[in-house]
């Protein structure tokens, strides 16, 4: 009897500002079967000082938690794990220090994801775990930020991330756990002011069902249930009654509600204040709770990427259209870059294979900056790729794309390369060389296919072999390649041109 292959197991870690979560699932047929969940309160956001540096105590709490998670992940292949860090590490000036130390504890890449990407993944997690049809409003109040998304099916229509969370608001508005009507009103007003710029958009877009996700809203739902509201529905009236009862105590330590855990007490008042502001600003009638959140979104996207299309392809294509990229030229550069890189890295490992994919998207979008102006368009392209909202891409991937297109032409000021955490600078150098050659070789924007070009690479020394007599018949392009040789020489690289 043939032994059946073991189902693929995948894991996702959500490094939130308040808690770290890990969920492990098994892919069974067309569905995901959750086989374990792990949660640790880390209070990472409370370790951010006024200069946005994480203190050593917060870093150590985070590392201790990751070390525990690592025990469960022994034997997992890197492609079966996604780790996403959110608001606090987005804000942290010394995030690179934390990520470097985390490498020795948990040897898998940690992605710092943008707020809008966090919102999209939260929505994906909710959409996959909720039976409701029609348009959904999803609200997720985390430790440092609040995500608000309207979507339908598995697609988002409107997504924002606001800098307001239960840990950061607790620290600012309820110092040392002090509770007062003044503090409560100030926190609520600050949240309403944060939402003011987007509230009309959300109300105009509309939704059929409002859904809350993650710890803050879960805690509120459980406390309301302990007060007799066992239907699981959150309303503004119930929230305001809860707020009044919170004000009966002077300090968060004295909160004594059925369903409120000890470790949630300190941030509970801040969470209630933010949710009241959300209800009022968006005119929400009622809200239900979903167990699906960011970590489930990461899992479902992993499974989706494994079997179906990658959302990043759709993002890159949409962006090319948005910035009126000459698709024919972009595809010529992309095909040349692929052909050259396959010769340089004929058997890439996982990291280099991922970078090869980013190279293709960089080639596709290398001229996006022409929509701003021709002079310095490579810098404009880099800016657009670094700071645009790009669903499916984490911050590091956007930085890689921006770096590639920034160095596609002109002088190689490599000292201007940004710091990276998942990838190493040396990983990017072959990609930069490849894209530069692909751009130069297609500089005439000709529809005639390029001849067979062979590249051989030995670290910083590359040899380009061209057909015999090619240079004589392509003098303008040959001059561009001679100029490219000079750019390489000035940065300590070497490009040799041969004719067979």
XYZ file of C-alpha atoms in Angstrom:
500
model
C 0.000 0.000 0.000
C 1.427 3.368 -1.073
C 2.064 5.721 1.829
C 0.218 9.016 1.453
C 2.425 12.153 1.524
C 2.122 14.149 4.724
C -0.015 17.289 4.390
C 1.974 20.482 4.055
C 2.225 22.416 7.320
C 2.597 26.191 7.334
C 2.992 28.727 10.139
C 2.446 32.461 10.549
C 3.709 34.794 13.266
C 2.172 38.204 13.912
C 4.614 40.390 15.885
C 2.104 42.897 17.176
C 2.662 45.925 19.400
C 0.897 44.311 22.349
C 1.161 40.556 21.748
C 2.999 38.128 19.496
C 0.809 35.399 17.973
C 1.748 32.222 16.159
C -0.649 29.916 14.337
C 0.266 26.628 12.675
C -1.977 25.030 10.055
C -2.108 21.979 7.841
C -3.245 22.214 4.211
C -5.909 19.555 3.782
C -7.526 19.423 0.337
C -8.869 22.869 -0.424
C -8.857 24.114 3.160
C -6.597 25.064 6.046
C -6.830 23.084 9.265
C -5.518 25.051 12.267
C -3.526 22.656 14.451
C -2.063 24.993 17.087
C -2.201 28.579 18.312
C 0.277 30.340 20.590
C 0.114 33.815 22.113
C 2.471 35.780 24.327
C 1.921 39.260 25.746
C 5.053 41.252 24.904
C 3.969 44.930 25.230
C 6.519 45.913 22.600
C 4.979 49.368 22.035
C 5.423 50.321 25.681
C 9.184 50.041 25.109
C 9.292 52.867 22.535
C 10.871 56.026 23.971
C 10.320 59.610 22.815
C 12.979 59.137 20.095
C 11.201 56.010 18.796
C 13.913 53.671 20.032
C 12.967 50.341 21.584
C 14.429 49.903 25.048
C 16.441 46.807 25.940
C 13.702 45.367 28.144
C 11.164 45.388 25.276
C 13.726 43.918 22.875
C 14.440 41.119 25.341
C 10.729 40.382 25.860
C 10.332 40.072 22.105
C 13.374 37.807 21.756
C 12.228 35.563 24.623
C 8.871 35.085 22.907
C 10.460 34.332 19.531
C 12.752 31.781 21.190
C 9.656 29.990 22.526
C 8.003 30.045 19.095
C 11.213 28.699 17.526
C 10.821 25.477 19.509
C 7.548 24.755 17.699
C 8.983 25.594 14.281
C 11.962 23.239 14.302
C 12.195 21.440 10.976
C 9.987 23.913 9.073
C 11.233 24.992 5.649
C 11.526 28.794 5.226
C 8.921 28.840 2.430
C 6.361 27.438 4.892
C 6.703 30.296 7.393
C 5.743 33.978 7.247
C 6.613 36.382 10.045
C 5.110 39.877 9.923
C 6.064 42.742 12.230
C 3.655 45.650 12.491
C 3.339 49.157 13.939
C 6.024 49.213 16.626
C 8.812 47.895 14.426
C 7.595 50.178 11.611
C 8.099 53.113 13.972
C 11.239 51.925 15.739
C 14.469 53.718 14.844
C 16.502 50.761 16.080
C 14.378 48.029 14.490
C 17.499 46.758 12.679
C 19.089 45.985 16.063
C 16.086 43.903 17.097
C 15.939 42.092 13.733
C 19.668 41.283 13.857
C 19.368 39.759 17.322
C 16.191 37.925 16.307
C 18.106 36.125 13.520
C 20.052 34.101 16.079
C 16.850 33.137 17.899
C 14.500 32.483 14.983
C 16.337 31.792 11.699
C 13.544 32.903 9.360
C 13.020 36.268 7.612
C 10.961 38.825 9.542
C 8.984 41.176 7.280
C 8.113 44.658 8.502
C 4.875 45.318 6.648
C 3.318 48.728 5.841
C 0.102 49.701 7.596
C -2.044 49.342 4.478
C -0.567 45.884 3.846
C -1.372 44.954 7.444
C -4.937 46.139 6.834
C -5.239 44.061 3.647
C -3.946 40.903 5.356
C -6.271 41.415 8.338
C -9.195 41.694 5.938
C -8.061 38.528 4.150
C -7.952 36.658 7.476
C -11.448 37.845 8.387
C -12.908 37.205 4.913
C -11.686 33.607 4.919
C -13.140 32.876 8.357
C -16.499 34.716 8.254
C -19.634 33.404 6.508
C -21.140 36.861 5.912
C -21.555 37.924 2.291
C -21.646 41.441 0.866
C -19.444 44.392 1.749
C -17.656 44.189 5.092
C -16.105 46.865 7.283
C -13.276 45.325 9.296
C -11.774 47.181 12.273
C -8.679 45.941 14.090
C -7.386 47.880 17.125
C -3.850 46.772 17.844
C -1.272 47.921 20.358
C 0.093 50.740 18.206
C -2.220 51.166 15.238
C -5.806 50.685 14.148
C -6.602 49.246 10.731
C -9.907 50.002 8.994
C -10.837 48.165 5.802
C -13.884 47.904 3.575
C -13.869 44.936 1.216
C -16.023 42.448 -0.629
C -15.228 38.812 -1.205
C -11.456 38.575 -0.788
C -10.691 42.019 -2.261
C -10.244 45.261 -0.347
C -11.907 48.447 -1.583
C -10.660 50.946 1.019
C -7.877 50.452 3.572
C -6.200 52.757 6.088
C -3.943 52.317 9.074
C -4.083 54.987 11.780
C -1.469 55.646 14.469
C -3.663 54.875 17.451
C -3.537 51.715 19.526
C -4.378 50.496 23.011
C -0.749 50.371 24.212
C 0.347 53.735 22.777
C -2.881 55.474 23.897
C -2.652 53.899 27.333
C 0.893 55.210 27.721
C -0.074 58.729 26.626
C -3.597 59.220 27.990
C -3.671 56.875 30.994
C -0.162 57.179 32.508
C 0.496 54.753 35.378
C -3.002 53.347 34.871
C -4.732 56.520 36.058
C -8.375 56.592 34.928
C -10.493 59.769 34.882
C -13.307 61.223 32.808
C -10.821 63.815 31.491
C -8.359 61.120 30.332
C -11.150 59.082 28.743
C -12.547 62.113 26.888
C -9.074 63.165 25.705
C -8.286 59.698 24.330
C -11.639 59.505 22.549
C -11.282 63.006 21.058
C -7.736 62.268 19.838
C -8.975 59.112 18.094
C -11.892 60.989 16.498
C -9.425 63.595 15.201
C -7.282 60.823 13.678
C -10.352 59.465 11.881
C -11.690 62.817 10.727
C -9.846 62.784 7.391
C -11.205 59.388 6.309
C -14.609 59.106 8.011
C -16.641 60.556 5.115
C -15.000 58.171 2.612
C -15.967 55.189 4.727
C -19.532 56.323 5.348
C -19.986 57.004 1.615
C -18.562 53.613 0.626
C -20.915 51.806 3.030
C -21.005 48.163 4.167
C -23.449 45.422 5.100
C -21.587 44.024 8.110
C -19.142 45.629 10.565
C -16.642 43.156 12.014
C -14.004 43.615 14.706
C -10.883 41.497 14.973
C -7.913 40.898 17.318
C -7.383 41.258 21.064
C -8.822 44.661 21.952
C -12.220 44.085 20.358
C -12.245 40.462 21.529
C -11.722 41.654 25.134
C -14.540 44.200 24.793
C -16.889 41.545 23.368
C -16.070 39.163 26.234
C -16.654 41.831 28.880
C -19.980 42.774 27.264
C -20.898 39.085 27.247
C -20.060 38.913 30.976
C -22.489 41.802 31.499
C -25.329 39.807 29.949
C -24.968 40.748 26.263
C -24.479 37.174 25.166
C -25.524 37.813 21.541
C -21.904 38.875 20.846
C -23.028 42.183 19.345
C -21.167 45.418 20.150
C -23.213 48.647 19.960
C -22.406 52.273 20.790
C -24.913 52.257 23.663
C -23.255 49.207 25.226
C -19.798 50.740 24.758
C -20.825 54.008 26.417
C -22.329 52.143 29.376
C -19.067 50.212 29.657
C -17.089 53.471 29.505
C -19.195 54.928 32.353
C -18.498 51.862 34.482
C -14.748 52.069 33.768
C -14.851 55.579 35.259
C -16.061 54.138 38.573
C -12.449 53.189 39.336
C -9.410 55.427 39.631
C -6.799 52.973 38.405
C -6.736 50.268 35.743
C -5.551 47.697 38.319
C -8.943 48.046 40.026
C -10.984 47.117 36.945
C -13.039 44.061 37.860
C -15.195 42.951 34.946
C -16.264 39.386 34.268
C -14.338 38.258 31.182
C -11.475 40.768 31.532
C -8.116 39.053 31.946
C -5.467 40.422 34.287
C -2.985 41.203 31.520
C -5.596 43.115 29.476
C -6.604 45.483 32.335
C -3.861 48.060 31.747
C -4.861 48.795 28.127
C -8.624 48.184 28.353
C -9.757 51.803 28.890
C -7.662 52.998 25.928
C -9.150 50.284 23.701
C -12.710 51.212 24.685
C -12.014 54.913 24.008
C -10.683 54.153 20.516
C -13.585 51.842 19.637
C -16.153 54.434 20.766
C -14.407 56.971 18.509
C -14.553 54.523 15.588
C -18.280 53.868 16.155
C -19.068 57.588 16.328
C -16.848 58.667 13.427
C -18.054 55.990 11.013
C -21.668 55.909 12.304
C -21.498 52.168 13.024
C -24.775 50.659 14.265
C -23.433 47.338 15.492
C -20.354 45.158 15.210
C -19.652 41.444 15.532
C -16.314 39.792 16.314
C -14.185 37.554 14.088
C -11.419 35.202 15.219
C -9.698 35.729 11.855
C -6.976 38.396 11.804
C -3.518 39.190 10.432
C -1.984 35.774 11.157
C -4.826 33.968 9.382
C -4.430 36.379 6.480
C -0.740 35.453 6.272
C -1.629 31.749 6.268
C -4.275 32.006 3.585
C -2.032 34.121 1.392
C 0.773 31.587 1.734
C -1.594 28.861 0.639
C -2.878 31.103 -2.154
C 0.638 31.920 -3.343
C 1.498 28.238 -3.274
C -1.342 27.218 -5.613
C -2.666 30.279 -7.356
C -1.606 33.723 -8.538
C 0.607 36.028 -6.521
C -1.149 39.289 -5.637
C 2.187 41.051 -6.175
C 1.932 40.349 -9.918
C -1.434 42.105 -9.998
C 0.012 45.005 -7.995
C 2.998 45.434 -10.352
C 0.781 45.250 -13.459
C -1.678 47.786 -12.021
C 1.184 50.113 -11.095
C 2.665 49.888 -14.598
C -0.714 50.943 -15.968
C -1.133 53.715 -13.376
C 2.182 55.348 -14.340
C 1.739 54.834 -18.110
C 4.756 52.559 -18.386
C 5.690 51.554 -21.958
C 4.819 47.881 -21.424
C 6.532 46.658 -24.602
C 9.823 48.247 -23.546
C 9.388 47.118 -19.933
C 8.849 43.538 -21.085
C 11.917 43.680 -23.331
C 14.039 44.787 -20.375
C 12.392 42.191 -18.125
C 13.043 39.334 -20.590
C 16.671 40.381 -21.073
C 17.173 40.672 -17.305
C 15.696 37.196 -16.783
C 17.895 35.717 -19.516
C 21.076 37.294 -18.078
C 20.310 36.470 -14.450
C 19.564 32.835 -15.297
C 23.095 32.597 -16.665
C 24.595 34.253 -13.584
C 22.520 32.218 -11.102
C 21.571 28.998 -12.939
C 20.505 27.248 -9.681
C 19.409 29.944 -7.243
C 18.487 29.061 -3.666
C 15.291 30.347 -2.069
C 16.641 33.835 -1.252
C 18.093 34.385 -4.723
C 14.975 32.971 -6.383
C 12.853 35.489 -4.452
C 15.246 38.257 -5.468
C 15.055 37.091 -9.104
C 11.278 37.588 -8.899
C 11.803 41.093 -7.485
C 14.250 41.775 -10.337
C 11.481 40.996 -12.845
C 9.056 43.386 -11.144
C 11.801 46.014 -10.898
C 12.411 45.648 -14.639
C 8.698 45.941 -15.328
C 8.485 49.183 -13.323
C 11.937 50.671 -13.938
C 10.500 53.538 -16.013
C 7.593 54.430 -13.712
C 9.392 57.692 -12.881
C 9.075 58.905 -16.474
C 5.519 59.874 -15.493
C 7.127 62.626 -13.370
C 9.954 63.771 -15.683
C 12.809 62.387 -17.795
C 15.731 64.039 -15.950
C 16.510 61.825 -12.974
C 13.640 59.452 -13.790
C 15.503 56.575 -12.113
C 15.301 58.499 -8.825
C 11.617 59.261 -9.402
C 10.995 55.552 -10.092
C 12.774 54.658 -6.852
C 10.649 57.114 -4.877
C 7.395 55.757 -6.313
C 8.350 52.137 -5.588
C 9.505 52.936 -2.062
C 6.547 55.031 -0.930
C 3.524 53.851 -2.945
C 0.939 51.516 -1.454
C 1.826 48.145 -2.995
C -0.482 45.299 -1.826
C 1.435 42.061 -1.290
C 4.859 43.680 -0.827
C 6.500 44.165 2.559
C 8.677 47.206 3.301
C 11.921 45.344 2.625
C 10.712 44.161 -0.782
C 9.670 47.698 -1.701
C 13.107 48.905 -0.594
C 14.767 46.290 -2.833
C 12.628 47.337 -5.834
C 13.396 50.999 -5.181
C 17.132 50.251 -4.893
C 17.227 48.305 -8.165
C 15.538 51.026 -10.197
C 17.520 53.764 -8.451
C 20.781 52.188 -9.708
C 19.556 51.183 -13.191
C 21.574 53.970 -14.915
C 24.087 56.765 -14.419
C 26.760 56.679 -11.685
C 26.783 53.943 -9.061
C 26.726 55.766 -5.721
C 26.467 52.547 -3.735
C 27.081 54.383 -0.449
C 23.512 55.669 -0.863
C 22.072 52.147 -0.647
C 19.627 51.821 2.270
C 20.075 49.364 5.123
C 18.403 45.969 4.682
C 17.463 43.310 7.224
C 16.089 40.279 5.327
C 18.527 40.486 2.434
C 22.193 41.443 2.330
C 23.676 44.170 0.153
C 25.876 41.640 -1.620
C 22.688 39.824 -2.732
C 21.562 42.977 -4.556
C 24.771 43.702 -6.469
C 24.242 40.981 -9.135
C 20.651 42.198 -9.582
C 21.808 45.794 -10.051
C 24.420 44.712 -12.624
C 21.845 42.579 -14.431
C 19.220 45.325 -14.611
C 21.780 47.901 -15.763
C 22.891 45.623 -18.609
C 19.274 44.818 -19.563
C 18.431 48.544 -19.638
C 21.554 49.404 -21.665
C 21.072 46.579 -24.173
C 17.508 47.725 -24.821
C 18.416 51.410 -24.897
C 17.415 51.796 -28.545
C 13.858 50.684 -27.727
C 13.934 48.504 -30.836
C 11.339 45.839 -31.551
C 14.057 43.732 -33.184
C 15.003 40.900 -30.830
C 18.470 41.043 -29.296
C 21.043 38.541 -30.533
C 22.208 35.730 -28.287
C 24.198 37.335 -25.481
C 26.295 35.271 -23.099
C 27.324 36.571 -19.691
C 29.886 35.002 -17.377
C 30.244 36.275 -13.820
C 33.062 35.963 -11.332
C 32.048 38.074 -8.341
C 32.602 41.735 -9.396
C 34.073 40.793 -12.807
C 31.558 40.107 -15.572
C 32.185 39.240 -19.204
C 29.620 39.997 -21.897
C 30.059 38.011 -25.118
C 28.426 39.523 -28.193
C 28.139 38.127 -31.750
C 31.054 38.795 -34.066
C 30.709 42.137 -35.876
C 27.823 43.206 -33.622
C 29.589 46.288 -32.239
C 30.344 47.607 -35.771
C 26.645 47.436 -36.693
C 25.402 48.859 -33.379
C 27.707 51.795 -32.754
C 25.316 53.813 -30.585
C 24.582 50.843 -28.340
C 28.280 49.957 -28.255
C 29.027 53.507 -27.039
C 26.434 53.065 -24.261
C 28.121 49.824 -23.183
C 31.546 51.553 -23.153
C 30.031 54.221 -20.889
C 28.607 51.440 -18.712
C 32.093 49.925 -18.442
C 33.328 53.249 -17.057
C 30.530 53.409 -14.457
C 31.481 49.896 -13.324
C 35.190 50.749 -13.167
C 34.569 53.758 -10.917
C 32.762 51.595 -8.365
C 35.385 48.821 -8.356
C 33.526 46.438 -10.683
C 34.757 45.228 -14.051
C 32.783 44.708 -17.268
C 34.579 43.087 -20.220
C 33.040 43.113 -23.700
C 33.997 40.325 -26.075
C 32.966 39.553 -29.650
C 32.830 35.868 -30.607
